[in-house]
Short mmCIF file of C-alpha atoms in Angstrom, two decimals:
data_model
loop_
_atom_site.label_atom_id
_atom_site.label_comp_id
_atom_site.label_asym_id
_atom_site.label_seq_id
_atom_site.Cartn_x
_atom_site.Cartn_y
_atom_site.Cartn_z
CA MET A 25 -121.86 23.63 -94.78
CA THR A 26 -120.93 25.37 -98.02
CA THR A 27 -123.88 27.14 -99.64
CA HIS A 28 -124.66 27.28 -103.35
CA ALA A 29 -123.70 30.97 -103.40
CA ALA A 30 -120.41 30.33 -101.61
CA PHE A 31 -119.60 27.49 -103.97
CA LEU A 32 -120.21 29.69 -107.02
CA GLN A 33 -117.95 32.32 -105.52
CA LYS A 34 -115.23 29.72 -104.99
CA ILE A 35 -115.33 28.31 -108.52
CA GLN A 36 -115.36 31.76 -110.06
CA GLN A 37 -111.94 32.15 -108.43
CA SER A 38 -110.56 28.61 -108.63
CA LEU A 39 -111.78 27.82 -112.15
CA CYS A 40 -111.77 29.61 -115.49
CA PRO A 41 -113.86 29.34 -118.68
CA PRO A 42 -113.80 26.04 -120.59
CA GLY A 43 -110.70 25.63 -122.69
CA ASN A 44 -108.76 28.36 -120.89
CA GLY A 45 -106.98 26.03 -118.47
CA VAL A 46 -103.74 26.36 -120.45
CA PHE A 47 -102.72 29.95 -119.83
CA THR A 48 -101.57 31.51 -123.13
CA VAL A 49 -101.71 34.84 -124.95
CA ASN A 50 -101.85 33.77 -128.60
CA THR A 51 -101.14 30.04 -128.71
CA ALA A 52 -104.33 28.13 -129.73
CA LYS A 53 -106.24 31.42 -129.59
CA GLU A 54 -108.37 30.54 -132.66
CA ARG A 55 -109.22 27.10 -131.29
CA LYS A 56 -110.21 28.58 -127.94
CA GLU A 57 -112.39 31.16 -129.69
CA GLN A 58 -114.06 28.41 -131.76
CA LEU A 59 -114.91 26.53 -128.58
CA HIS A 60 -116.22 29.66 -126.86
CA LYS A 61 -118.33 30.50 -129.93
CA LYS A 62 -119.95 27.08 -129.80
CA LEU A 63 -120.48 27.13 -126.04
CA PHE A 64 -121.52 30.73 -125.48
CA GLY A 65 -122.42 32.01 -128.94
CA THR A 66 -119.76 34.69 -128.82
CA THR A 67 -116.01 35.24 -128.37
CA GLU A 68 -116.48 38.47 -126.42
CA ASN A 69 -116.61 38.89 -122.62
CA ILE A 70 -116.07 35.14 -122.11
CA ASP A 71 -115.33 35.43 -118.39
CA GLN A 72 -118.65 37.14 -117.86
CA LYS A 73 -120.56 34.73 -120.11
CA TRP A 74 -119.05 31.76 -118.28
CA GLN A 75 -119.84 33.18 -114.84
CA GLU A 76 -123.41 33.87 -115.90
CA SER A 77 -123.75 30.29 -117.12
CA LEU A 78 -122.78 28.95 -113.68
CA GLU A 79 -126.15 30.16 -112.34
CA GLU A 80 -127.75 27.34 -114.35
CA LEU A 81 -125.75 24.59 -112.69
CA SER A 82 -128.47 23.60 -110.19
CA THR A 83 -131.01 22.75 -112.89
CA ALA A 84 -128.62 21.53 -115.58
CA SER A 85 -127.63 18.00 -116.63
CA LYS A 86 -126.44 15.43 -114.09
CA ALA A 87 -123.25 15.10 -116.15
CA VAL A 88 -120.93 18.06 -115.36
CA VAL A 89 -117.69 18.52 -117.33
CA LEU A 90 -114.54 19.77 -115.60
CA GLY A 91 -111.24 20.29 -117.43
CA ILE A 92 -107.91 19.90 -115.69
CA ALA A 93 -105.21 21.10 -118.09
CA SER A 94 -102.25 19.83 -116.10
CA ASP A 95 -99.51 17.43 -117.21
CA CYS A 96 -97.15 18.23 -114.36
CA GLY A 97 -97.77 14.76 -112.91
CA GLY A 98 -96.68 13.02 -116.12
CA GLY A 99 -93.15 12.26 -117.05
CA ILE A 100 -92.59 10.63 -120.44
CA LEU A 101 -93.93 12.86 -123.25
CA ARG A 102 -95.82 15.97 -122.17
CA GLY A 103 -98.71 17.62 -123.95
CA ALA A 104 -101.82 16.22 -122.22
CA ASN A 105 -102.44 19.68 -120.81
CA TRP A 106 -104.12 20.46 -124.19
CA GLY A 107 -106.56 17.60 -123.68
CA PRO A 108 -109.45 19.61 -122.15
CA LEU A 109 -109.51 22.11 -125.03
CA PHE A 110 -109.15 19.59 -127.82
CA VAL A 111 -111.42 16.85 -126.40
CA ARG A 112 -114.21 19.37 -125.92
CA SER A 113 -113.83 20.48 -129.53
CA ALA A 114 -113.91 16.87 -130.72
CA LEU A 115 -117.00 16.19 -128.64
CA LEU A 116 -118.82 19.15 -130.18
CA GLU A 117 -117.71 18.12 -133.66
CA HIS A 118 -118.49 14.42 -133.50
CA HIS A 119 -121.28 14.34 -130.87
CA PRO A 120 -123.21 17.62 -131.03
CA GLU A 121 -126.16 15.81 -129.43
CA SER A 122 -124.18 15.11 -126.23
CA VAL A 123 -125.74 16.84 -123.22
CA SER A 124 -123.72 18.02 -120.23
CA PHE A 125 -123.04 21.13 -118.21
CA ASP A 126 -119.56 22.65 -118.60
CA LEU A 127 -118.23 23.85 -115.25
CA GLY A 128 -115.00 25.19 -116.80
CA ASP A 129 -111.32 24.44 -116.27
CA VAL A 130 -109.23 24.31 -113.14
CA ARG A 131 -106.87 27.29 -113.07
CA VAL A 132 -103.43 25.74 -113.61
CA ILE A 133 -99.99 27.03 -112.77
CA PRO A 134 -98.14 24.54 -115.01
CA HIS A 135 -95.12 24.09 -112.69
CA LEU A 136 -97.22 22.92 -109.74
CA LEU A 137 -98.75 19.55 -108.84
CA HIS A 138 -100.07 19.52 -105.26
CA ASP A 139 -99.87 22.10 -102.48
CA LYS A 140 -98.25 19.66 -100.06
CA TYR A 141 -95.04 19.91 -102.08
CA LEU A 142 -94.87 23.71 -101.74
CA ASN A 143 -93.37 25.96 -99.07
CA GLU A 144 -95.29 28.90 -97.65
CA GLY A 145 -93.41 31.46 -99.75
CA THR A 146 -94.34 29.73 -102.97
CA ILE A 147 -97.97 29.36 -101.91
CA THR A 148 -98.11 33.07 -101.04
CA ASN A 149 -96.63 34.10 -104.38
CA CYS A 150 -99.00 31.80 -106.29
CA ARG A 151 -102.04 33.11 -104.40
CA LYS A 152 -101.05 36.61 -105.47
CA ALA A 153 -100.74 35.41 -109.04
CA LEU A 154 -104.03 33.45 -109.17
CA TYR A 155 -106.25 35.44 -106.83
CA ASN A 156 -104.52 38.79 -106.42
CA ASP A 157 -104.62 38.05 -102.69
CA GLU A 158 -101.65 36.56 -100.82
CA HIS A 159 -103.95 35.85 -97.85
CA SER A 160 -106.50 33.89 -99.85
CA PRO A 161 -107.39 30.55 -98.23
CA LEU A 162 -107.72 28.90 -101.66
CA ALA A 163 -105.36 26.20 -102.99
CA VAL A 164 -102.94 26.97 -105.84
CA SER A 165 -101.94 23.57 -107.32
CA PRO A 166 -104.22 21.73 -109.81
CA LEU A 167 -104.61 18.51 -107.81
CA THR A 168 -105.36 20.42 -104.59
CA ILE A 169 -107.73 22.87 -106.28
CA THR A 170 -109.62 20.02 -107.92
CA GLU A 171 -110.13 18.07 -104.73
CA ASP A 172 -111.14 21.21 -102.80
CA VAL A 173 -113.74 22.22 -105.40
CA LEU A 174 -115.15 18.73 -105.75
CA HIS A 175 -115.67 18.12 -102.03
CA ASP A 176 -117.99 21.15 -102.07
CA PHE A 177 -119.54 20.11 -105.40
CA TYR A 178 -120.63 16.69 -104.15
CA ALA A 179 -121.90 18.13 -100.86
CA ILE A 180 -124.20 20.56 -102.70
CA TYR A 181 -125.09 18.42 -105.76
CA PRO A 182 -125.13 14.78 -104.53
CA GLU A 183 -127.16 13.68 -107.58
CA LYS A 184 -124.69 15.09 -110.10
CA GLY A 185 -121.41 13.62 -111.32
CA ILE A 186 -118.18 15.03 -112.70
CA PHE A 187 -116.77 14.01 -116.08
CA GLY A 188 -113.14 15.12 -115.83
CA ILE A 189 -110.99 15.81 -118.91
CA GLY A 190 -107.21 15.75 -118.43
CA GLY A 191 -104.44 16.20 -118.36
CA ASP A 192 -102.10 13.43 -117.27
CA HIS A 193 -103.47 10.61 -115.15
CA SER A 194 -102.39 12.16 -111.84
CA ASN A 195 -105.53 14.30 -112.22
CA SER A 196 -107.67 11.26 -111.55
CA TYR A 197 -106.36 11.21 -107.98
CA PRO A 198 -108.44 14.20 -106.76
CA LEU A 199 -111.34 13.30 -109.10
CA THR A 200 -111.71 9.78 -107.70
CA LYS A 201 -110.77 10.66 -104.12
CA ALA A 202 -113.48 13.30 -103.80
CA TYR A 203 -115.94 11.02 -105.55
CA LEU A 204 -115.29 8.00 -103.33
CA GLN A 205 -115.40 9.99 -100.13
CA ALA A 206 -118.66 11.61 -101.18
CA LYS A 207 -120.20 8.20 -102.02
CA LYS A 208 -119.19 6.86 -98.61
CA LYS A 209 -120.92 9.80 -96.95
CA GLN A 210 -124.00 9.01 -99.03
CA GLY A 211 -123.86 5.37 -97.87
CA LYS A 212 -123.14 4.13 -101.41
CA ARG A 213 -120.76 1.34 -102.44
CA ALA A 214 -118.83 2.50 -105.50
CA ALA A 215 -116.19 0.88 -107.66
CA ILE A 216 -113.55 2.32 -109.96
CA ILE A 217 -113.32 0.85 -113.49
CA HIS A 218 -109.86 1.78 -114.73
CA PHE A 219 -108.84 1.44 -118.38
CA ASP A 220 -105.09 1.75 -118.90
CA ALA A 221 -102.04 0.14 -120.48
CA HIS A 222 -100.30 0.59 -117.11
CA THR A 223 -101.23 -0.33 -113.56
CA ASP A 224 -100.54 3.12 -112.01
CA LEU A 225 -99.89 1.22 -108.77
CA LEU A 226 -96.47 2.55 -107.86
CA VAL A 227 -96.09 3.82 -104.32
CA GLU A 228 -93.97 6.68 -105.60
CA ARG A 229 -91.99 7.65 -108.71
CA LEU A 230 -88.62 9.32 -108.27
CA GLY A 231 -89.60 10.35 -104.79
CA ILE A 232 -93.00 11.84 -105.71
CA ASP A 233 -95.97 9.93 -104.32
CA LEU A 234 -98.70 11.53 -106.45
CA CYS A 235 -98.17 11.16 -110.18
CA PHE A 236 -99.50 9.47 -113.31
CA GLY A 237 -97.91 6.13 -112.28
CA SER A 238 -99.05 6.04 -108.65
CA TRP A 239 -102.46 7.68 -108.27
CA CYS A 240 -104.34 4.35 -107.98
CA THR A 241 -102.28 3.29 -104.99
CA HIS A 242 -103.35 6.37 -103.03
CA ILE A 243 -107.10 5.99 -103.49
CA LEU A 244 -107.34 2.35 -102.38
CA LYS A 245 -108.07 3.34 -98.77
CA ASP A 246 -111.07 5.34 -99.99
CA LEU A 247 -112.69 2.20 -101.48
CA HIS A 248 -114.72 -0.17 -99.30
CA ASP A 249 -112.30 -2.89 -100.49
CA PRO A 250 -109.25 -2.82 -102.79
CA SER A 251 -110.94 -5.31 -105.12
CA HIS A 252 -113.34 -2.52 -106.04
CA LEU A 253 -110.58 -1.16 -108.25
CA ILE A 254 -110.90 -3.11 -111.50
CA GLN A 255 -108.25 -2.49 -114.12
CA LEU A 256 -108.62 -3.36 -117.82
CA GLY A 257 -106.20 -3.22 -120.74
CA ILE A 258 -102.96 -3.60 -118.73
CA ARG A 259 -99.99 -4.75 -120.80
CA SER A 260 -96.94 -2.63 -119.99
CA SER A 261 -95.68 -3.65 -116.57
CA GLY A 262 -92.40 -4.57 -114.99
CA LYS A 263 -94.16 -7.12 -112.81
CA PRO A 264 -96.74 -9.85 -113.55
CA LYS A 265 -100.45 -9.59 -112.86
CA SER A 266 -100.07 -11.85 -109.82
CA HIS A 267 -97.81 -9.29 -108.11
CA TRP A 268 -100.28 -6.42 -108.43
CA GLU A 269 -103.32 -8.46 -107.40
CA SER A 270 -101.63 -10.12 -104.42
CA THR A 271 -99.83 -6.96 -103.22
CA PHE A 272 -102.67 -4.49 -103.53
CA GLY A 273 -105.82 -6.69 -103.68
CA VAL A 274 -107.05 -5.10 -106.92
CA GLN A 275 -108.61 -7.01 -109.82
CA GLN A 276 -106.98 -6.90 -113.25
CA HIS A 277 -107.98 -8.03 -116.74
CA TRP A 278 -104.93 -7.59 -118.96
CA ALA A 279 -105.34 -6.70 -122.62
CA HIS A 280 -104.29 -10.11 -123.91
CA GLU A 281 -106.89 -11.80 -121.65
CA ILE A 282 -109.66 -9.60 -123.05
CA ILE A 283 -108.53 -10.28 -126.61
CA GLU A 284 -108.02 -14.02 -126.08
CA ARG A 285 -111.06 -14.79 -123.90
CA GLY A 286 -113.39 -12.31 -125.52
CA VAL A 287 -115.27 -9.31 -124.11
CA ASP A 288 -118.28 -11.34 -123.00
CA ALA A 289 -116.34 -13.76 -120.83
CA VAL A 290 -114.41 -10.96 -119.11
CA LEU A 291 -117.59 -8.96 -118.59
CA ALA A 292 -119.26 -11.92 -116.96
CA ASP A 293 -116.44 -12.10 -114.41
CA ILE A 294 -116.51 -8.37 -113.70
CA ILE A 295 -120.30 -8.17 -113.32
CA ALA A 296 -120.35 -11.23 -111.07
CA HIS A 297 -117.72 -9.67 -108.82
CA LEU A 298 -119.43 -6.27 -108.68
CA LYS A 299 -122.76 -7.86 -107.79
CA ALA A 300 -121.20 -10.11 -105.17
CA GLU A 301 -119.60 -7.03 -103.63
CA LYS A 302 -122.96 -5.19 -103.69
CA ILE A 303 -121.56 -2.35 -105.78
CA GLU A 304 -124.17 0.33 -106.45
CA GLU A 305 -122.37 2.89 -108.64
CA LEU A 306 -119.36 3.06 -110.94
CA TYR A 307 -116.68 5.60 -111.73
CA VAL A 308 -114.82 5.01 -115.02
CA SER A 309 -111.29 6.37 -115.37
CA PHE A 310 -110.12 6.03 -118.97
CA ASP A 311 -106.47 6.49 -119.98
CA ILE A 312 -106.51 6.69 -123.77
CA ASP A 313 -103.44 4.41 -123.93
CA ALA A 314 -105.70 1.51 -122.94
CA LEU A 315 -106.43 1.52 -126.68
CA ASP A 316 -103.88 0.08 -129.07
CA GLN A 317 -101.43 2.64 -130.39
CA SER A 318 -102.92 2.25 -133.87
CA PHE A 319 -106.05 3.92 -132.47
CA ALA A 320 -104.41 6.19 -129.87
CA ALA A 321 -100.93 7.43 -130.81
CA ALA A 322 -101.39 10.99 -129.57
CA THR A 323 -100.56 10.25 -125.98
CA GLY A 324 -97.49 10.26 -123.79
CA THR A 325 -97.01 6.51 -123.63
CA PRO A 326 -98.67 4.77 -126.62
CA GLU A 327 -98.46 0.99 -126.36
CA PRO A 328 -99.02 -1.83 -128.88
CA ASP A 329 -101.31 -4.87 -128.38
CA GLY A 330 -104.07 -2.87 -126.74
CA LEU A 331 -107.84 -2.79 -126.90
CA SER A 332 -109.86 -1.57 -129.86
CA PRO A 333 -112.35 1.27 -129.38
CA GLU A 334 -115.17 -1.21 -130.12
CA GLN A 335 -114.01 -3.53 -127.32
CA ALA A 336 -113.79 -0.62 -124.84
CA ILE A 337 -117.20 0.75 -125.75
CA ASN A 338 -118.79 -2.70 -125.63
CA ILE A 339 -117.45 -3.23 -122.11
CA LEU A 340 -118.60 0.20 -120.98
CA THR A 341 -122.03 -0.04 -122.57
CA THR A 342 -122.71 -3.37 -120.85
CA LEU A 343 -121.48 -2.16 -117.49
CA ALA A 344 -123.61 1.00 -117.80
CA GLU A 345 -126.65 -1.20 -118.43
CA GLN A 346 -126.02 -3.06 -115.17
CA PHE A 347 -124.79 -0.24 -112.88
CA PRO A 348 -125.25 3.53 -112.80
CA VAL A 349 -122.15 5.36 -114.00
CA THR A 350 -122.00 8.44 -111.77
CA GLY A 351 -118.49 9.72 -112.43
CA ALA A 352 -115.87 9.37 -115.16
CA ASP A 353 -112.82 10.88 -116.76
CA MET A 354 -110.81 10.84 -120.00
CA MET A 355 -107.06 11.21 -119.54
CA GLU A 356 -103.74 11.43 -121.37
CA ILE A 357 -104.82 12.65 -124.80
CA ALA A 358 -101.92 14.83 -125.97
CA PRO A 359 -102.97 16.29 -129.35
CA PHE A 360 -99.53 17.60 -130.35
CA THR A 361 -97.72 14.40 -129.33
CA ASP A 362 -97.00 11.28 -131.38
CA SER A 363 -94.03 8.98 -130.83
CA THR A 364 -95.22 6.37 -133.30
CA GLY A 365 -94.39 8.30 -136.47
CA GLN A 366 -97.94 8.34 -137.81
CA GLY A 367 -97.99 12.07 -138.36
CA SER A 368 -100.71 14.62 -137.80
CA ALA A 369 -103.55 12.24 -138.69
CA SER A 370 -102.88 10.32 -135.48
CA ALA A 371 -104.08 13.27 -133.37
CA GLN A 372 -107.44 13.33 -135.15
CA THR A 373 -107.81 9.56 -134.83
CA THR A 374 -107.00 9.67 -131.11
CA LEU A 375 -109.34 12.58 -130.53
CA LYS A 376 -112.18 10.91 -132.44
CA HIS A 377 -111.94 7.72 -130.37
CA GLY A 378 -111.54 9.71 -127.15
CA ALA A 379 -114.63 11.75 -128.01
CA ASP A 380 -116.67 8.62 -128.86
CA ILE A 381 -115.87 7.03 -125.48
CA SER A 382 -116.40 10.34 -123.64
CA ALA A 383 -119.79 10.87 -125.28
CA MET A 384 -120.88 7.36 -124.30
CA LEU A 385 -119.83 7.95 -120.65
CA ILE A 386 -121.43 11.38 -120.50
CA GLU A 387 -124.68 9.95 -121.86
CA ALA A 388 -124.60 7.21 -119.21
CA MET A 389 -123.96 9.77 -116.43
CA GLY A 390 -126.81 11.94 -117.61
CA ARG A 391 -129.44 9.25 -117.21
#
């Protein structure tokens, strides 16, 4: 079994200070320094300050933040790799009272997705680049690093939960996989509440099985039953709701249903199902494009006719009153991206709503 000391040694290699997941020399330097100043009180010796802070993990908040600054699993408009830096800044600006422990960012080589796609020569070269050790046993791709770190995390801290900040939605694959496997070992029945404009239920996309459009398909076997994946806000799909529910056994509540029936009616159905299935804990995966594009334009695939922030928060608040939320993530916020023509103000709007939802989830996890 991995010890606390061994785990700290692993994350000091596999992770880096909060906000540093996008490797740059000067780009966003001032923003990174602003974040470090707020988190550590200084902009000097940040690696050391961050490593020293890790000693407090055992006694810190149940809600633990992890950034995954990877958009290699996306494929429409890129830019969600800046999400972890910008969402943290928005959280500190709009919700300074929010309490969590920041574990840092996964170290990301931006051209990589998962180690299973790499040959031995590439893995060796990347181990030299990341760890200065071609014989290191550690993973090199963001999805693989995340899952490896979180298996150890949940084994050592079963009462804590990860709030992941992405990154494109492929990053939810290792976040939810490690979470669900840990809950099964704990004898807990957990469900995934998935907010998204898209189903993310492809088997593969252009020959790649793990990506932003397929991650849900590949965690179904880690649930006790496929119906424990509940999807809300769907509206952009090449196939009807009946196809996804009958093919995969998931439960869906499309955006137009929530708007037409009302939040309370949809919530009643969801809560009744979760209780009938004896669900004990929830993980919430939130793709920001679940919100209408008027609220969330700074994302790779903004869609019209979506949910309002108030509807999303009302749903989440009610669910959190009924079931413990013990894991969550916020995905697909791309601060420099806007295909709707709204201009720079759209990034601030998107970040504000993303921060509001994130703060609500972190508060629920910290209870």
